[in-house]
PDB file of C-alpha atoms and ligand atoms in Angstrom:
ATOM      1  CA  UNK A  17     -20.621 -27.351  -9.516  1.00 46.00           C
ATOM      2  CA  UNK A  18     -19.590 -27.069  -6.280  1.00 49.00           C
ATOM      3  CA  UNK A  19     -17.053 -29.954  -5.984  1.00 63.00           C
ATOM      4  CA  UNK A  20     -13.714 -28.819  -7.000  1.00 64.00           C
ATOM      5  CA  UNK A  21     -12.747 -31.659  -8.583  1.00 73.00           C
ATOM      6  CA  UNK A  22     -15.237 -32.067 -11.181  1.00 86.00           C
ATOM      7  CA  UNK A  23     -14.510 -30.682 -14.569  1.00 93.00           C
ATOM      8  CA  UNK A  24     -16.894 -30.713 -17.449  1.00 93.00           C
ATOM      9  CA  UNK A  25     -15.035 -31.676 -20.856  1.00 94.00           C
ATOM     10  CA  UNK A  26     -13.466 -29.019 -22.149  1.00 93.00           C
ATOM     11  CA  UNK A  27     -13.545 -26.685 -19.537  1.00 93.00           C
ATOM     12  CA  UNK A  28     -10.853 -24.985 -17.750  1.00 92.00           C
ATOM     13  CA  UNK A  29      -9.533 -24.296 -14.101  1.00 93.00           C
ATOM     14  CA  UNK A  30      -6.683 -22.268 -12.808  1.00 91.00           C
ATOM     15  CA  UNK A  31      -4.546 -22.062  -9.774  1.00 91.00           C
ATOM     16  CA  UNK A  32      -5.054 -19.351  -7.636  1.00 88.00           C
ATOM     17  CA  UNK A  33      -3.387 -18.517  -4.076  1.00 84.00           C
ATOM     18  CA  UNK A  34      -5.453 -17.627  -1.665  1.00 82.00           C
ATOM     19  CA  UNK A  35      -7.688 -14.648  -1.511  1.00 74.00           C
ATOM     20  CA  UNK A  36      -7.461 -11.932   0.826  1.00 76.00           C
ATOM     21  CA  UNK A  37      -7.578  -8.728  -0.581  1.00 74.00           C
ATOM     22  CA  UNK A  38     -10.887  -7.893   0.031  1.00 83.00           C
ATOM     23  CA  UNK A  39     -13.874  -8.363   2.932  1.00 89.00           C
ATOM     24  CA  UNK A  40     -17.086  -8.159   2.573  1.00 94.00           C
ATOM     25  CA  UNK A  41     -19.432  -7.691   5.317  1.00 95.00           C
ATOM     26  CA  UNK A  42     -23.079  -9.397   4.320  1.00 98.00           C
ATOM     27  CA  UNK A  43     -25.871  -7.074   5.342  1.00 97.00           C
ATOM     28  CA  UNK A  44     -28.810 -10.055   5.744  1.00 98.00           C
ATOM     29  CA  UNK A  45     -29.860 -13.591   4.476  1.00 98.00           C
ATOM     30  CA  UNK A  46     -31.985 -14.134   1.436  1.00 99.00           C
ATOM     31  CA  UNK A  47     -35.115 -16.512   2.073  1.00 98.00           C
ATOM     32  CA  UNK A  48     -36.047 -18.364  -1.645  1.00 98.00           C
ATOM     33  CA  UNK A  49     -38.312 -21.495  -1.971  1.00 98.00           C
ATOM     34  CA  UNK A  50     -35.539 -22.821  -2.964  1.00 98.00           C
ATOM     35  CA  UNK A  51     -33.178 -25.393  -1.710  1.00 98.00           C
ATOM     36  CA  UNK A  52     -31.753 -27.029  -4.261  1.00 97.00           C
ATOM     37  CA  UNK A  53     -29.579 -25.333  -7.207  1.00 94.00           C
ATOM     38  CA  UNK A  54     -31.450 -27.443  -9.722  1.00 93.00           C
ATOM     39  CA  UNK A  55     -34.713 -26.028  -8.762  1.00 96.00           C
ATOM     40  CA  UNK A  56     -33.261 -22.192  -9.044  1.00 97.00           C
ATOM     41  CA  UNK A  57     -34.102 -20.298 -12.193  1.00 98.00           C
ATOM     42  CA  UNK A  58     -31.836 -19.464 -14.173  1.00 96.00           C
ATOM     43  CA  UNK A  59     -32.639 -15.726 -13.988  1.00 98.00           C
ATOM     44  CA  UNK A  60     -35.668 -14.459 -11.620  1.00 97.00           C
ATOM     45  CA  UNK A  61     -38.903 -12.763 -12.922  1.00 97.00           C
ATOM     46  CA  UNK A  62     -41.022 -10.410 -11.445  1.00 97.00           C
ATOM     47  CA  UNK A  63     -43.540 -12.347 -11.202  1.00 96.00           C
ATOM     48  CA  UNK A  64     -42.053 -14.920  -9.514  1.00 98.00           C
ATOM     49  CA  UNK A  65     -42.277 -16.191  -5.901  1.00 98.00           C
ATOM     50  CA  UNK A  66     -42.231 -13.356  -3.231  1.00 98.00           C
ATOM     51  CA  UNK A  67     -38.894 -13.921  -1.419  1.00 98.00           C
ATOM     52  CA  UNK A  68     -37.316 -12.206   1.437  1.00 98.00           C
ATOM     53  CA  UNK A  69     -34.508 -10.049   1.599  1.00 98.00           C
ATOM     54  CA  UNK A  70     -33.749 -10.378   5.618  1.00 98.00           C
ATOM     55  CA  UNK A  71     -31.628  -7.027   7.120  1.00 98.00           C
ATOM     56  CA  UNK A  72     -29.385  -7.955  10.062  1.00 96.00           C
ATOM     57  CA  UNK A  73     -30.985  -5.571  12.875  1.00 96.00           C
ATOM     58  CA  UNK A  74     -28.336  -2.984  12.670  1.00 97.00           C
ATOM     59  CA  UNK A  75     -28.697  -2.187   9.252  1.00 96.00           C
ATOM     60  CA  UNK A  76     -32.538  -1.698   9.628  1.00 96.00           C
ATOM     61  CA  UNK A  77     -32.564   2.354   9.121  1.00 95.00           C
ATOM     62  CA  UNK A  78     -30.550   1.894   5.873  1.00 96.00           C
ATOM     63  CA  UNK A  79     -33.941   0.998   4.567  1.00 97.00           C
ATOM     64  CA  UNK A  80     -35.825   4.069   5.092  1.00 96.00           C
ATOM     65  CA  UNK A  81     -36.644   5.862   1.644  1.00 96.00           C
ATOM     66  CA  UNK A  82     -36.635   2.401  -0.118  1.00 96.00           C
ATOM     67  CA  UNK A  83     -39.946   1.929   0.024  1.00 96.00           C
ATOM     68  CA  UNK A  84     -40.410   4.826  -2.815  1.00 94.00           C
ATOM     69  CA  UNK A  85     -39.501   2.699  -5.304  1.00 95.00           C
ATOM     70  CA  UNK A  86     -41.018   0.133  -7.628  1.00 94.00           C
ATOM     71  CA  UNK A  87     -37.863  -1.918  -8.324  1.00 95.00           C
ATOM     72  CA  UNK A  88     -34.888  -2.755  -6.783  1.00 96.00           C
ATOM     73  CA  UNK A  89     -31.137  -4.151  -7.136  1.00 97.00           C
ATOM     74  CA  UNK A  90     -30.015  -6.951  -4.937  1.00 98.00           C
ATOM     75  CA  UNK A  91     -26.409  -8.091  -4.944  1.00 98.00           C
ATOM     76  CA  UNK A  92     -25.849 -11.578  -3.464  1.00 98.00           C
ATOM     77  CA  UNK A  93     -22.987 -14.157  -2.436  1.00 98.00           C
ATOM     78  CA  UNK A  94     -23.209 -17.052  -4.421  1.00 98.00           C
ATOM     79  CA  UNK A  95     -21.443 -18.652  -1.550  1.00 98.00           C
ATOM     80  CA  UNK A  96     -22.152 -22.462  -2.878  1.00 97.00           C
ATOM     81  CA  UNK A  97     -19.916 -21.760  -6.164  1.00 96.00           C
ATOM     82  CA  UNK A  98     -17.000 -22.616  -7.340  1.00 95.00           C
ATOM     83  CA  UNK A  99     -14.364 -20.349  -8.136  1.00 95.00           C
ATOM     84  CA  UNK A 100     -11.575 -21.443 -10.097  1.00 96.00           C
ATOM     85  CA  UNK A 101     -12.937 -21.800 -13.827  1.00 97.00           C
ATOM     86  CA  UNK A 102     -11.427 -19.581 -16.331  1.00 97.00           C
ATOM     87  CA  UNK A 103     -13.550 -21.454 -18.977  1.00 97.00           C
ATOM     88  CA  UNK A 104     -16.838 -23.180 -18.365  1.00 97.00           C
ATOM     89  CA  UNK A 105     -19.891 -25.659 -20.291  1.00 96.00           C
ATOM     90  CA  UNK A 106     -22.890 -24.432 -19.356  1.00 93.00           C
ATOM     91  CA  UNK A 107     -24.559 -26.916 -21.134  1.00 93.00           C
ATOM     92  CA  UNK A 108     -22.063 -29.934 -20.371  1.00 93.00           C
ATOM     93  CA  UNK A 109     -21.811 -30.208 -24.408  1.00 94.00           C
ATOM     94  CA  UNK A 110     -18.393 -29.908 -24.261  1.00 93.00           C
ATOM     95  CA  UNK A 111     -18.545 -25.998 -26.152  1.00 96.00           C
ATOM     96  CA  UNK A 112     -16.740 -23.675 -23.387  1.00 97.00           C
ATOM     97  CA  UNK A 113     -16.782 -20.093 -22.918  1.00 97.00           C
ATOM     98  CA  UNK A 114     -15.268 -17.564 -20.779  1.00 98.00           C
ATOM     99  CA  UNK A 115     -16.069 -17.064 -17.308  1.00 98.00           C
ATOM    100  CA  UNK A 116     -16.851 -13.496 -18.061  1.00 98.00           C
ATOM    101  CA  UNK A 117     -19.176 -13.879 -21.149  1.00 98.00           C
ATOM    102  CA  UNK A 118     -21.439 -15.760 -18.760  1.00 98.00           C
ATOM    103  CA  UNK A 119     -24.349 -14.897 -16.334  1.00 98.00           C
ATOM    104  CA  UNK A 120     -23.046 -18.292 -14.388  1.00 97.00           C
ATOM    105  CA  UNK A 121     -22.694 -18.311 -10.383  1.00 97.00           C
ATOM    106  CA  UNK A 122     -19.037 -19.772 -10.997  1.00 97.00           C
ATOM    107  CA  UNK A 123     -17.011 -17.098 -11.388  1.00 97.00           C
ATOM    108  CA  UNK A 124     -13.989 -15.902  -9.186  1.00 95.00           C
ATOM    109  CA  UNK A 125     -16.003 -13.207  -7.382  1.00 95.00           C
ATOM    110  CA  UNK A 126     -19.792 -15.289  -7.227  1.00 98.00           C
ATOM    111  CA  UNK A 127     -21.603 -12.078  -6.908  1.00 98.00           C
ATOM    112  CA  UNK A 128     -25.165 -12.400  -8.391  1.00 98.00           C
ATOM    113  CA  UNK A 129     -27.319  -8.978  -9.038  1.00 98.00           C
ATOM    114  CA  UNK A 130     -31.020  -8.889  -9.765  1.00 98.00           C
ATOM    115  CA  UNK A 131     -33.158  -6.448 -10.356  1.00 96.00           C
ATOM    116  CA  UNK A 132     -36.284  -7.303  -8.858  1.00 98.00           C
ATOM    117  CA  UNK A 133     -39.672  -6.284  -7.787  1.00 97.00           C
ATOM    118  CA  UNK A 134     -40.374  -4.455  -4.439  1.00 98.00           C
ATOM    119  CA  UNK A 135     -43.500  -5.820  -2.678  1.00 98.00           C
ATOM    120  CA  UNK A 136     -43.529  -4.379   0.817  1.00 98.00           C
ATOM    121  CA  UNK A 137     -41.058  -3.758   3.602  1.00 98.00           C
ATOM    122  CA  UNK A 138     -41.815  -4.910   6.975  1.00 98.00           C
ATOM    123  CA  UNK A 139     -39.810  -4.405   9.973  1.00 95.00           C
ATOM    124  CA  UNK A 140     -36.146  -4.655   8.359  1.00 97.00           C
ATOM    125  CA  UNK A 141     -37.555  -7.388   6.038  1.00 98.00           C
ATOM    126  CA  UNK A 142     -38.308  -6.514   2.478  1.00 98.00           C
ATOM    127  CA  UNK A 143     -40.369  -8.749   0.409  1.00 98.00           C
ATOM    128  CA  UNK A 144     -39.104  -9.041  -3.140  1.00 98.00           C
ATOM    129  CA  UNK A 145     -40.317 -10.822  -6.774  1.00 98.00           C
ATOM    130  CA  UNK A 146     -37.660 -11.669  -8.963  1.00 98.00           C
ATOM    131  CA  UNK A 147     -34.953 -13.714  -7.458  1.00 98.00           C
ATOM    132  CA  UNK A 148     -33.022 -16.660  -8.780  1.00 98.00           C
ATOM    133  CA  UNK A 149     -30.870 -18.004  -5.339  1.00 98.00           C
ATOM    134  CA  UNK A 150     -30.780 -20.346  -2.976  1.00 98.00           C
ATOM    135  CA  UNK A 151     -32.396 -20.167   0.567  1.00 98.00           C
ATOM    136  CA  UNK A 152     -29.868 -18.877   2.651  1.00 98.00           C
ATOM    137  CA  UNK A 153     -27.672 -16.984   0.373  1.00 98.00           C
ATOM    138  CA  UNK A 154     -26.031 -13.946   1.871  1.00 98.00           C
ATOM    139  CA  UNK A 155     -27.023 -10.561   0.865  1.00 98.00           C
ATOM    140  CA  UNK A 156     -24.357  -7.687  -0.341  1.00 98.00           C
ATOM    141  CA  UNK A 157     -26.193  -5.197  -0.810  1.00 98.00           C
ATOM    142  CA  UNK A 158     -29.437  -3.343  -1.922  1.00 98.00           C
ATOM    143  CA  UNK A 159     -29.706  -0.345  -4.443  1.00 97.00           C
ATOM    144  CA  UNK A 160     -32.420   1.073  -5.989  1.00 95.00           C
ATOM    145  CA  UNK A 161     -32.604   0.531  -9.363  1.00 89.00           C
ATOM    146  CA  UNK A 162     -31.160   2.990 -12.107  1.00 81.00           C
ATOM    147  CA  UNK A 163     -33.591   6.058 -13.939  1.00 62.00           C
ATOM    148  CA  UNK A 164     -35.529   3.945 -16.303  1.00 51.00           C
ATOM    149  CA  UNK A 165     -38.067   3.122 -13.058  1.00 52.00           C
ATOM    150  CA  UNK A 166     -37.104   5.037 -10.356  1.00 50.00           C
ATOM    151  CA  UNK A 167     -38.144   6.917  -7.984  1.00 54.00           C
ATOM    152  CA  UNK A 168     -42.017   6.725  -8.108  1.00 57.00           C
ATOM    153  CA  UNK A 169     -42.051  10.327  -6.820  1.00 53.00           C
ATOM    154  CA  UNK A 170     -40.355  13.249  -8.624  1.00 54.00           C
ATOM    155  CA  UNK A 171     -36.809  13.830  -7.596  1.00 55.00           C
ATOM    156  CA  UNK A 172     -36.287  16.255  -5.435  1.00 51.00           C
ATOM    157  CA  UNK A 173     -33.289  18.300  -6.896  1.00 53.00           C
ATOM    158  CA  UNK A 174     -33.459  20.004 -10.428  1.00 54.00           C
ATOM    159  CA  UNK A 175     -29.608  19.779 -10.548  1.00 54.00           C
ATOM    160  CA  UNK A 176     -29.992  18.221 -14.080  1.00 52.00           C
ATOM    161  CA  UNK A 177     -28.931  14.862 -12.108  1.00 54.00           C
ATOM    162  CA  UNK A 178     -31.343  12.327 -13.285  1.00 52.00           C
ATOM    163  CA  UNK A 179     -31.019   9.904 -10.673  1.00 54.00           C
ATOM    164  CA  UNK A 180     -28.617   8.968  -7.594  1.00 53.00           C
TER     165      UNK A 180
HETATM  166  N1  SAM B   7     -29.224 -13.236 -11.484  1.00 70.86           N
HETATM  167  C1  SAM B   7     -27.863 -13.435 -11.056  1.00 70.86           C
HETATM  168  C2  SAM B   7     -26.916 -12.806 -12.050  1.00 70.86           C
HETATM  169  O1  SAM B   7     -27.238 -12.714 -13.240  1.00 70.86           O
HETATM  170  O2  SAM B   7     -25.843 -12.349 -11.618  1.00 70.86           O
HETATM  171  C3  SAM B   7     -27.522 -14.909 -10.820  1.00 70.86           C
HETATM  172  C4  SAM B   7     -27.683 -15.769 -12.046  1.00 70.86           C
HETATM  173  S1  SAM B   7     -27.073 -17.411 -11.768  1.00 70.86           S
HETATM  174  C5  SAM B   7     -27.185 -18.051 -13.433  1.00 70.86           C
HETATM  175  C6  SAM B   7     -28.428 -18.173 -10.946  1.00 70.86           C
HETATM  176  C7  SAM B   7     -28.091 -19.628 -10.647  1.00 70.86           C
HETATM  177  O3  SAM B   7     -27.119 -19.664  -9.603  1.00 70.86           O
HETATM  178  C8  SAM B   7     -29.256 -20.412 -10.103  1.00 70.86           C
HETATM  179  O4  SAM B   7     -30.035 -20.948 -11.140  1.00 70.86           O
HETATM  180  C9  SAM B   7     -28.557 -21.507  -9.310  1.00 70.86           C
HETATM  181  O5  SAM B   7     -28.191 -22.560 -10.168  1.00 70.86           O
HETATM  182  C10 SAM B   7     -27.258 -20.840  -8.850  1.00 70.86           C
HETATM  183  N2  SAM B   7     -27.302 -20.438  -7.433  1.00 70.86           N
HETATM  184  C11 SAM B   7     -28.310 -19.862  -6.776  1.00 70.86           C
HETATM  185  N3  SAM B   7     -27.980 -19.610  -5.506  1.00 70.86           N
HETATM  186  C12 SAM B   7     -26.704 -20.037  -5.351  1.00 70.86           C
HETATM  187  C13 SAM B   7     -25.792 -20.033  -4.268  1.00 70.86           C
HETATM  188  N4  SAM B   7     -26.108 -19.549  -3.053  1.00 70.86           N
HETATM  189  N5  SAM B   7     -24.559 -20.567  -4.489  1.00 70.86           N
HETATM  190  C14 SAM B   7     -24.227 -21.052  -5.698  1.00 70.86           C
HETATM  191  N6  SAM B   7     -25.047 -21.085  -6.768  1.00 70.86           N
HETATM  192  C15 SAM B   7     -26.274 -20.575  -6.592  1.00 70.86           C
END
């Protein structure tokens, strides 16, 4: 879906101006066995293949406390999608629906998020199970993951705030 031009029947594009509002600065490179959009899941599992979450050296030390927790979430650039469809066929069967009732990469912001697996973190490198994206794919950002897992130790406030 990355060619503009291509429209699946019934689906819908708009006209947009350029965008410029925002900037993003990406904070690594995601390494996948994957190189080929076909061969992506669809969503990632934890127990699928350990991938790599690669920090840019300067934003090594925003890593330290990570470790202490079982799973994380990674926010990614789906930087191979297409951006302009307001309606889309997922399933090419000519049914549409809404870009925003779908989990697809085309959208007009292509920011995946996955909550993944933790495996290790090695020198500004942290080895993950659980992605879905391309080799290559830029990396937003890395959170830990809400209450319902985290953080392996007790917190260390008693401010009634369950998690950060
Ligand atoms: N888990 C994320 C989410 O729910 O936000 C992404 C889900 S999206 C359905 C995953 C699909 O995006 C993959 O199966 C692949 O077809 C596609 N994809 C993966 N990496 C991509 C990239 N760098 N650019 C564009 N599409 C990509």
């Amino acid at each position: 879906m990355s060619d503009p031009g291509e429209l699946r029947p019934n689906e819908q594009a708009v006209e947009l101006g350029p965008a410029s509002d925002a900037t993003l600065r990406f904070i690594g490179t995601i390494r996948t066995p994957w190189r080929d959009r076909r061969d992506c899941p669809r969503q990632g599992r934890l127990d699928g293949p350990e991938c790599q979450l690669v920090l840019d050296p300067v934003w090594h030390d925003g890593l330290k406390g990570l470790e202490d927790y079982d799973t994380i979430e990674v926010l990614y650039w789906l930087d191979k999608s297409r951006r302009d469809l307001v309606r889309q066929s997922p399933k090419s069967d000519g049914q549409t629906f809404g870009t925003f009732a779908l989990r697809s990469p085309v959208r007009p912001n292509p920011i995946g998020t996955s909550i993944v697996k933790l495996v290790r973190i090695e020198k500004g490198t942290v080895f993950v199970r659980g992605l879905d994206c391309l080799d290559g794919t830029p990396l937003v950002d890395i959170k830990p993951d809400r209450c319902a897992f985290s953080p392996k130790a007790p917190p260390k406030t008693d401010n009634g705030i369950p998690c950060q």
